[in-house]
Amino acid sequence: KFQVTTLKGVTFSVTDAVLDFSDTQNPPAITFPQGYAQTSPLMAAGNQYLWQGVFIRSLTVTLPPQFETKNEAGESSPGTGHRVSFEGSNLIIDNVGFSGRVSATNLIPINKGKIGNWAFSLEEIHISVVANEIQEGGFSGMVNIPINKTDLSGGQQASSANSARPFTYKAVIRTGNEYLFTVSNSDKLNFELWKADVTLKPSSYVEIKLVDGKFRPKAHLNGQMTMNIGLKDGGEAAGDN
């Protein structure tokens, strides 16, 4: 097992690998990761057969504790849930470090995932690393942002259908366990308290910080609100006083 410093908490467990110490040939079916050639003088010079290192044919990737799914009691605090893992292949380790790409889909259903007090799903994740540096990383799915005053985590019925409707999110993985989320919702939301329809703008985003091994979410929602308040006789606004 090993970890990469720029992907804190992600564990790689090798299940099949080949050591290459040859100057005349590479392991059969070896595939060098995209972008790796720019970091290797041998590859840049066209001397790929001189490459030496470890060719990892298959491994298991285990995500950090903040991605744990809920346990039987419905808890998802780090150490109480189930760590999420998936398979990867065709990665290398050599004198410049670890390089490769891993990806997976449909890892956490929305009834099993939790970010703070928000339910979420993990439908896709991908991470590309070259010479121990993150080249690209991200994941996506759905997240329930409790905009209306309702208990979405305790099984109580939401005050309206919209309050329980999950948003689509995409997240970028940054070095040092930092994540930048963007959320979108194609439909209008109805706020019963204010009698208003709200349409979110693409500039809406969710900021996620990792504090003491837990996700701490904060929503920044930008949009347009249309009030649906009728008028009484005499021109006064209808509604409770």
PDB file of C-alpha atoms in Angstrom:
ATOM      1  CA  LYS A   1       0.000   0.000   0.000  1.00  0.00           C
ATOM      2  CA  PHE A   2       1.059   3.602  -0.549  1.00  0.00           C
ATOM      3  CA  GLN A   3      -0.239   7.162  -0.624  1.00  0.00           C
ATOM      4  CA  VAL A   4       0.651  10.212  -2.706  1.00  0.00           C
ATOM      5  CA  THR A   5       1.402  13.411  -0.776  1.00  0.00           C
ATOM      6  CA  THR A   6      -0.841  15.549  -3.003  1.00  0.00           C
ATOM      7  CA  LEU A   7      -3.784  13.149  -2.469  1.00  0.00           C
ATOM      8  CA  LYS A   8      -3.914  12.998   1.299  1.00  0.00           C
ATOM      9  CA  GLY A   9      -6.039  10.145   2.590  1.00  0.00           C
ATOM     10  CA  VAL A  10      -6.287   8.284  -0.743  1.00  0.00           C
ATOM     11  CA  THR A  11      -4.799   4.796  -0.364  1.00  0.00           C
ATOM     12  CA  PHE A  12      -3.507   2.716  -3.279  1.00  0.00           C
ATOM     13  CA  SER A  13      -3.282  -1.053  -2.671  1.00  0.00           C
ATOM     14  CA  VAL A  14      -1.362  -2.868  -5.407  1.00  0.00           C
ATOM     15  CA  THR A  15      -2.793  -6.234  -6.478  1.00  0.00           C
ATOM     16  CA  ASP A  16      -0.670  -6.960  -9.571  1.00  0.00           C
ATOM     17  CA  ALA A  17       2.596  -5.282 -10.614  1.00  0.00           C
ATOM     18  CA  VAL A  18       5.742  -5.890 -12.674  1.00  0.00           C
ATOM     19  CA  LEU A  19       9.269  -4.632 -11.898  1.00  0.00           C
ATOM     20  CA  ASP A  20      11.119  -3.405 -14.989  1.00  0.00           C
ATOM     21  CA  PHE A  21      14.906  -3.214 -14.723  1.00  0.00           C
ATOM     22  CA  SER A  22      15.565  -3.927 -18.397  1.00  0.00           C
ATOM     23  CA  ASP A  23      17.336  -1.552 -20.792  1.00  0.00           C
ATOM     24  CA  THR A  24      16.055  -3.332 -23.899  1.00  0.00           C
ATOM     25  CA  GLN A  25      12.336  -3.853 -23.440  1.00  0.00           C
ATOM     26  CA  ASN A  26       9.300  -2.814 -21.443  1.00  0.00           C
ATOM     27  CA  PRO A  27       6.735  -5.055 -19.705  1.00  0.00           C
ATOM     28  CA  PRO A  28       4.138  -6.480 -22.107  1.00  0.00           C
ATOM     29  CA  ALA A  29       1.093  -4.258 -22.651  1.00  0.00           C
ATOM     30  CA  ILE A  30       2.558  -1.356 -20.644  1.00  0.00           C
ATOM     31  CA  THR A  31       0.711   1.913 -21.211  1.00  0.00           C
ATOM     32  CA  PHE A  32       2.351   5.162 -20.172  1.00  0.00           C
ATOM     33  CA  PRO A  33      -0.091   7.700 -18.682  1.00  0.00           C
ATOM     34  CA  GLN A  34      -1.160  10.720 -20.701  1.00  0.00           C
ATOM     35  CA  GLY A  35       1.120  13.666 -20.002  1.00  0.00           C
ATOM     36  CA  TYR A  36       3.894  11.480 -18.589  1.00  0.00           C
ATOM     37  CA  ALA A  37       6.228  11.907 -21.599  1.00  0.00           C
ATOM     38  CA  GLN A  38       6.730  15.604 -20.799  1.00  0.00           C
ATOM     39  CA  THR A  39       8.243  14.705 -17.404  1.00  0.00           C
ATOM     40  CA  SER A  40      10.580  11.945 -18.614  1.00  0.00           C
ATOM     41  CA  PRO A  41      13.724  12.776 -20.591  1.00  0.00           C
ATOM     42  CA  LEU A  42      13.832   9.182 -21.848  1.00  0.00           C
ATOM     43  CA  MET A  43      10.321   9.350 -23.240  1.00  0.00           C
ATOM     44  CA  ALA A  44      10.897  12.792 -24.741  1.00  0.00           C
ATOM     45  CA  ALA A  45      13.973  11.440 -26.544  1.00  0.00           C
ATOM     46  CA  GLY A  46      12.046   8.443 -27.852  1.00  0.00           C
ATOM     47  CA  ASN A  47      13.940   5.942 -25.681  1.00  0.00           C
ATOM     48  CA  GLN A  48      10.988   4.380 -23.903  1.00  0.00           C
ATOM     49  CA  TYR A  49      12.688   0.965 -23.738  1.00  0.00           C
ATOM     50  CA  LEU A  50      15.241   2.463 -21.320  1.00  0.00           C
ATOM     51  CA  TRP A  51      12.454   3.232 -18.863  1.00  0.00           C
ATOM     52  CA  GLN A  52      12.737   1.434 -15.538  1.00  0.00           C
ATOM     53  CA  GLY A  53      10.301   1.282 -12.670  1.00  0.00           C
ATOM     54  CA  VAL A  54       7.155  -0.433 -11.445  1.00  0.00           C
ATOM     55  CA  PHE A  55       4.292  -1.048 -13.851  1.00  0.00           C
ATOM     56  CA  ILE A  56       1.105  -1.503 -11.806  1.00  0.00           C
ATOM     57  CA  ARG A  57      -1.291  -3.611 -13.792  1.00  0.00           C
ATOM     58  CA  SER A  58      -4.079  -3.430 -11.201  1.00  0.00           C
ATOM     59  CA  LEU A  59      -4.740  -1.889  -7.794  1.00  0.00           C
ATOM     60  CA  THR A  60      -7.506  -0.868  -5.403  1.00  0.00           C
ATOM     61  CA  VAL A  61      -8.123   2.820  -4.687  1.00  0.00           C
ATOM     62  CA  THR A  62      -9.648   3.660  -1.285  1.00  0.00           C
ATOM     63  CA  LEU A  63     -11.044   7.172  -0.887  1.00  0.00           C
ATOM     64  CA  PRO A  64     -10.422   9.312   2.249  1.00  0.00           C
ATOM     65  CA  PRO A  65     -12.650   8.936   5.350  1.00  0.00           C
ATOM     66  CA  GLN A  66     -14.704  12.017   4.415  1.00  0.00           C
ATOM     67  CA  PHE A  67     -16.228   9.902   1.609  1.00  0.00           C
ATOM     68  CA  GLU A  68     -17.407   7.170   3.984  1.00  0.00           C
ATOM     69  CA  THR A  69     -20.939   5.903   3.504  1.00  0.00           C
ATOM     70  CA  LYS A  70     -23.423   5.692   6.358  1.00  0.00           C
ATOM     71  CA  ASN A  71     -23.325   2.635   8.588  1.00  0.00           C
ATOM     72  CA  GLU A  72     -26.344   0.590   9.654  1.00  0.00           C
ATOM     73  CA  ALA A  73     -27.197   3.213  12.302  1.00  0.00           C
ATOM     74  CA  GLY A  74     -27.241   5.988   9.690  1.00  0.00           C
ATOM     75  CA  GLU A  75     -23.991   7.554  10.956  1.00  0.00           C
ATOM     76  CA  SER A  76     -21.314   8.823   8.593  1.00  0.00           C
ATOM     77  CA  SER A  77     -18.665  10.344  10.855  1.00  0.00           C
ATOM     78  CA  PRO A  78     -15.096   9.343   9.912  1.00  0.00           C
ATOM     79  CA  GLY A  79     -14.360   5.937  11.388  1.00  0.00           C
ATOM     80  CA  THR A  80     -18.010   4.907  11.809  1.00  0.00           C
ATOM     81  CA  GLY A  81     -19.015   4.253   8.190  1.00  0.00           C
ATOM     82  CA  HIS A  82     -17.711   2.210   5.278  1.00  0.00           C
ATOM     83  CA  ARG A  83     -14.692   3.320   3.230  1.00  0.00           C
ATOM     84  CA  VAL A  84     -15.374   3.557  -0.496  1.00  0.00           C
ATOM     85  CA  SER A  85     -13.026   1.697  -2.861  1.00  0.00           C
ATOM     86  CA  PHE A  86     -12.748   0.990  -6.580  1.00  0.00           C
ATOM     87  CA  GLU A  87     -10.328  -0.669  -9.008  1.00  0.00           C
ATOM     88  CA  GLY A  88      -7.638   0.965 -11.168  1.00  0.00           C
ATOM     89  CA  SER A  89      -5.103  -0.235 -13.744  1.00  0.00           C
ATOM     90  CA  ASN A  90      -2.083   0.752 -15.871  1.00  0.00           C
ATOM     91  CA  LEU A  91      -0.182   3.047 -13.502  1.00  0.00           C
ATOM     92  CA  ILE A  92       3.557   3.472 -12.973  1.00  0.00           C
ATOM     93  CA  ILE A  93       6.077   4.367 -10.267  1.00  0.00           C
ATOM     94  CA  ASP A  94       9.589   5.430 -11.217  1.00  0.00           C
ATOM     95  CA  ASN A  95      12.294   7.934 -10.345  1.00  0.00           C
ATOM     96  CA  VAL A  96       9.951  10.907 -10.951  1.00  0.00           C
ATOM     97  CA  GLY A  97       7.180   9.500  -8.760  1.00  0.00           C
ATOM     98  CA  PHE A  98       3.711   8.079  -9.237  1.00  0.00           C
ATOM     99  CA  SER A  99       1.797   8.598 -12.489  1.00  0.00           C
ATOM    100  CA  GLY A 100      -1.553   7.387 -13.762  1.00  0.00           C
ATOM    101  CA  ARG A 101      -5.277   7.897 -14.035  1.00  0.00           C
ATOM    102  CA  VAL A 102      -8.054   6.210 -12.074  1.00  0.00           C
ATOM    103  CA  SER A 103     -11.796   6.606 -12.425  1.00  0.00           C
ATOM    104  CA  ALA A 104     -15.045   4.990 -11.345  1.00  0.00           C
ATOM    105  CA  THR A 105     -18.816   5.488 -11.465  1.00  0.00           C
ATOM    106  CA  ASN A 106     -21.824   4.891  -9.207  1.00  0.00           C
ATOM    107  CA  LEU A 107     -19.913   4.646  -5.927  1.00  0.00           C
ATOM    108  CA  ILE A 108     -22.322   6.179  -3.372  1.00  0.00           C
ATOM    109  CA  PRO A 109     -26.138   6.348  -3.698  1.00  0.00           C
ATOM    110  CA  ILE A 110     -27.741   9.504  -2.321  1.00  0.00           C
ATOM    111  CA  ASN A 111     -29.337   7.661   0.609  1.00  0.00           C
ATOM    112  CA  LYS A 112     -25.878   6.519   1.784  1.00  0.00           C
ATOM    113  CA  GLY A 113     -23.712   9.631   1.358  1.00  0.00           C
ATOM    114  CA  LYS A 114     -23.479  12.668   3.600  1.00  0.00           C
ATOM    115  CA  ILE A 115     -21.664  16.015   3.430  1.00  0.00           C
ATOM    116  CA  GLY A 116     -22.196  17.717   6.758  1.00  0.00           C
ATOM    117  CA  ASN A 117     -25.962  17.373   7.171  1.00  0.00           C
ATOM    118  CA  TRP A 118     -26.580  17.203   3.424  1.00  0.00           C
ATOM    119  CA  ALA A 119     -27.344  13.949   1.638  1.00  0.00           C
ATOM    120  CA  PHE A 120     -25.200  13.410  -1.459  1.00  0.00           C
ATOM    121  CA  SER A 121     -24.323  10.823  -4.092  1.00  0.00           C
ATOM    122  CA  LEU A 122     -20.994  10.072  -5.750  1.00  0.00           C
ATOM    123  CA  GLU A 123     -21.806   9.131  -9.333  1.00  0.00           C
ATOM    124  CA  GLU A 124     -18.402   9.676 -10.970  1.00  0.00           C
ATOM    125  CA  ILE A 125     -14.829  10.360  -9.902  1.00  0.00           C
ATOM    126  CA  HIS A 126     -11.578  10.703 -11.817  1.00  0.00           C
ATOM    127  CA  ILE A 127      -8.028  11.542 -10.763  1.00  0.00           C
ATOM    128  CA  SER A 128      -5.000  12.027 -13.017  1.00  0.00           C
ATOM    129  CA  VAL A 129      -1.538  12.242 -11.447  1.00  0.00           C
ATOM    130  CA  VAL A 130       1.814  12.788 -13.184  1.00  0.00           C
ATOM    131  CA  ALA A 131       5.051  12.717 -11.186  1.00  0.00           C
ATOM    132  CA  ASN A 132       3.115  12.939  -7.896  1.00  0.00           C
ATOM    133  CA  GLU A 133       1.268  16.104  -9.000  1.00  0.00           C
ATOM    134  CA  ILE A 134      -2.476  16.287  -9.636  1.00  0.00           C
ATOM    135  CA  GLN A 135      -3.067  17.124 -13.290  1.00  0.00           C
ATOM    136  CA  GLU A 136      -6.831  16.792 -13.158  1.00  0.00           C
ATOM    137  CA  GLY A 137      -9.269  15.547 -10.565  1.00  0.00           C
ATOM    138  CA  GLY A 138     -12.951  15.796  -9.941  1.00  0.00           C
ATOM    139  CA  PHE A 139     -16.185  14.077  -9.080  1.00  0.00           C
ATOM    140  CA  SER A 140     -19.904  14.635  -9.570  1.00  0.00           C
ATOM    141  CA  GLY A 141     -23.329  13.543  -8.390  1.00  0.00           C
ATOM    142  CA  MET A 142     -26.363  14.910  -6.592  1.00  0.00           C
ATOM    143  CA  VAL A 143     -26.657  16.832  -3.311  1.00  0.00           C
ATOM    144  CA  ASN A 144     -29.648  17.847  -1.186  1.00  0.00           C
ATOM    145  CA  ILE A 145     -29.152  21.450  -0.037  1.00  0.00           C
ATOM    146  CA  PRO A 146     -31.705  22.172   2.724  1.00  0.00           C
ATOM    147  CA  ILE A 147     -32.914  25.555   1.475  1.00  0.00           C
ATOM    148  CA  ASN A 148     -36.352  25.275   3.021  1.00  0.00           C
ATOM    149  CA  LYS A 149     -36.617  24.781   6.769  1.00  0.00           C
ATOM    150  CA  THR A 150     -37.046  21.016   6.789  1.00  0.00           C
ATOM    151  CA  ASP A 151     -35.335  17.957   8.185  1.00  0.00           C
ATOM    152  CA  LEU A 152     -33.955  16.088   5.169  1.00  0.00           C
ATOM    153  CA  SER A 153     -31.785  13.714   7.184  1.00  0.00           C
ATOM    154  CA  GLY A 154     -34.249  12.488   9.781  1.00  0.00           C
ATOM    155  CA  GLY A 155     -36.735  10.863   7.444  1.00  0.00           C
ATOM    156  CA  GLN A 156     -39.445  13.481   7.942  1.00  0.00           C
ATOM    157  CA  GLN A 157     -41.517  14.533   4.993  1.00  0.00           C
ATOM    158  CA  ALA A 158     -40.259  17.711   3.336  1.00  0.00           C
ATOM    159  CA  SER A 159     -42.415  20.815   3.415  1.00  0.00           C
ATOM    160  CA  SER A 160     -42.614  20.703  -0.377  1.00  0.00           C
ATOM    161  CA  ALA A 161     -41.459  18.446  -3.180  1.00  0.00           C
ATOM    162  CA  ASN A 162     -38.841  20.980  -4.241  1.00  0.00           C
ATOM    163  CA  SER A 163     -37.142  21.062  -0.816  1.00  0.00           C
ATOM    164  CA  ALA A 164     -36.216  17.398  -1.187  1.00  0.00           C
ATOM    165  CA  ARG A 165     -35.147  17.632  -4.822  1.00  0.00           C
ATOM    166  CA  PRO A 166     -31.391  17.169  -5.115  1.00  0.00           C
ATOM    167  CA  PHE A 167     -29.163  19.557  -7.037  1.00  0.00           C
ATOM    168  CA  THR A 168     -26.615  18.398  -9.570  1.00  0.00           C
ATOM    169  CA  TYR A 169     -23.053  19.132  -8.496  1.00  0.00           C
ATOM    170  CA  LYS A 170     -19.575  18.933  -9.944  1.00  0.00           C
ATOM    171  CA  ALA A 171     -16.439  19.223  -7.841  1.00  0.00           C
ATOM    172  CA  VAL A 172     -12.783  19.879  -8.597  1.00  0.00           C
ATOM    173  CA  ILE A 173     -10.148  18.162  -6.467  1.00  0.00           C
ATOM    174  CA  ARG A 174      -7.273  20.417  -5.474  1.00  0.00           C
ATOM    175  CA  THR A 175      -3.981  19.647  -3.782  1.00  0.00           C
ATOM    176  CA  GLY A 176      -4.238  19.486  -0.001  1.00  0.00           C
ATOM    177  CA  ASN A 177      -7.761  18.055   0.374  1.00  0.00           C
ATOM    178  CA  GLU A 178      -9.494  21.138  -1.019  1.00  0.00           C
ATOM    179  CA  TYR A 179     -12.630  20.869  -3.126  1.00  0.00           C
ATOM    180  CA  LEU A 180     -14.538  23.439  -5.183  1.00  0.00           C
ATOM    181  CA  PHE A 181     -18.160  22.517  -5.863  1.00  0.00           C
ATOM    182  CA  THR A 182     -20.538  24.038  -8.404  1.00  0.00           C
ATOM    183  CA  VAL A 183     -24.257  23.279  -8.246  1.00  0.00           C
ATOM    184  CA  SER A 184     -27.047  23.632 -10.767  1.00  0.00           C
ATOM    185  CA  ASN A 185     -30.785  23.134 -10.913  1.00  0.00           C
ATOM    186  CA  SER A 186     -32.652  23.246 -14.188  1.00  0.00           C
ATOM    187  CA  ASP A 187     -36.069  23.733 -12.594  1.00  0.00           C
ATOM    188  CA  LYS A 188     -37.509  26.582 -10.580  1.00  0.00           C
ATOM    189  CA  LEU A 189     -37.647  26.158  -6.824  1.00  0.00           C
ATOM    190  CA  ASN A 190     -40.741  27.084  -4.866  1.00  0.00           C
ATOM    191  CA  PHE A 191     -40.348  28.731  -1.463  1.00  0.00           C
ATOM    192  CA  GLU A 192     -43.639  28.306   0.352  1.00  0.00           C
ATOM    193  CA  LEU A 193     -42.659  30.677   3.165  1.00  0.00           C
ATOM    194  CA  TRP A 194     -42.078  33.585   0.772  1.00  0.00           C
ATOM    195  CA  LYS A 195     -44.508  32.461  -1.968  1.00  0.00           C
ATOM    196  CA  ALA A 196     -41.726  32.790  -4.515  1.00  0.00           C
ATOM    197  CA  ASP A 197     -40.161  30.945  -7.447  1.00  0.00           C
ATOM    198  CA  VAL A 198     -36.362  30.950  -7.580  1.00  0.00           C
ATOM    199  CA  THR A 199     -34.133  30.192 -10.568  1.00  0.00           C
ATOM    200  CA  LEU A 200     -30.458  29.609  -9.762  1.00  0.00           C
ATOM    201  CA  LYS A 201     -27.710  31.162 -11.875  1.00  0.00           C
ATOM    202  CA  PRO A 202     -24.638  29.212 -13.069  1.00  0.00           C
ATOM    203  CA  SER A 203     -22.516  31.334 -10.702  1.00  0.00           C
ATOM    204  CA  SER A 204     -23.987  29.458  -7.721  1.00  0.00           C
ATOM    205  CA  TYR A 205     -21.463  27.280  -5.961  1.00  0.00           C
ATOM    206  CA  VAL A 206     -20.855  25.284  -2.816  1.00  0.00           C
ATOM    207  CA  GLU A 207     -17.676  25.695  -0.806  1.00  0.00           C
ATOM    208  CA  ILE A 208     -16.500  22.561   0.979  1.00  0.00           C
ATOM    209  CA  LYS A 209     -13.763  22.669   3.580  1.00  0.00           C
ATOM    210  CA  LEU A 210     -12.267  19.723   5.392  1.00  0.00           C
ATOM    211  CA  VAL A 211     -12.254  20.348   9.152  1.00  0.00           C
ATOM    212  CA  ASP A 212     -11.182  17.611  11.580  1.00  0.00           C
ATOM    213  CA  GLY A 213     -11.685  14.962   8.913  1.00  0.00           C
ATOM    214  CA  LYS A 214     -15.246  16.048   8.061  1.00  0.00           C
ATOM    215  CA  PHE A 215     -16.740  17.978   5.164  1.00  0.00           C
ATOM    216  CA  ARG A 216     -18.029  21.419   6.215  1.00  0.00           C
ATOM    217  CA  PRO A 217     -20.294  22.749   3.433  1.00  0.00           C
ATOM    218  CA  LYS A 218     -21.452  26.296   2.751  1.00  0.00           C
ATOM    219  CA  ALA A 219     -23.774  27.223  -0.111  1.00  0.00           C
ATOM    220  CA  HIS A 220     -23.450  30.446  -2.128  1.00  0.00           C
ATOM    221  CA  LEU A 221     -26.599  30.554  -4.244  1.00  0.00           C
ATOM    222  CA  ASN A 222     -27.190  33.317  -6.784  1.00  0.00           C
ATOM    223  CA  GLY A 223     -30.380  33.619  -8.775  1.00  0.00           C
ATOM    224  CA  GLN A 224     -33.605  35.401  -9.588  1.00  0.00           C
ATOM    225  CA  MET A 225     -36.665  35.408  -7.330  1.00  0.00           C
ATOM    226  CA  THR A 226     -40.202  35.978  -8.531  1.00  0.00           C
ATOM    227  CA  MET A 227     -42.735  36.756  -5.796  1.00  0.00           C
ATOM    228  CA  ASN A 228     -46.172  35.187  -6.221  1.00  0.00           C
ATOM    229  CA  ILE A 229     -48.207  37.430  -3.919  1.00  0.00           C
ATOM    230  CA  GLY A 230     -51.719  38.272  -5.028  1.00  0.00           C
ATOM    231  CA  LEU A 231     -53.563  41.512  -4.166  1.00  0.00           C
ATOM    232  CA  LYS A 232     -56.630  41.876  -1.993  1.00  0.00           C
ATOM    233  CA  ASP A 233     -59.432  44.237  -2.827  1.00  0.00           C
ATOM    234  CA  GLY A 234     -58.122  47.765  -2.421  1.00  0.00           C
ATOM    235  CA  GLY A 235     -54.621  46.909  -3.697  1.00  0.00           C
ATOM    236  CA  GLU A 236     -53.233  45.413  -0.474  1.00  0.00           C
ATOM    237  CA  ALA A 237     -50.963  42.355  -0.664  1.00  0.00           C
ATOM    238  CA  ALA A 238     -52.688  39.085   0.129  1.00  0.00           C
ATOM    239  CA  GLY A 239     -51.255  36.853   2.832  1.00  0.00           C
ATOM    240  CA  ASP A 240     -51.121  36.334   6.579  1.00  0.00           C
ATOM    241  CA  ASN A 241     -50.362  39.261   8.843  1.00  0.00           C
TER     242      ASN A 241
END
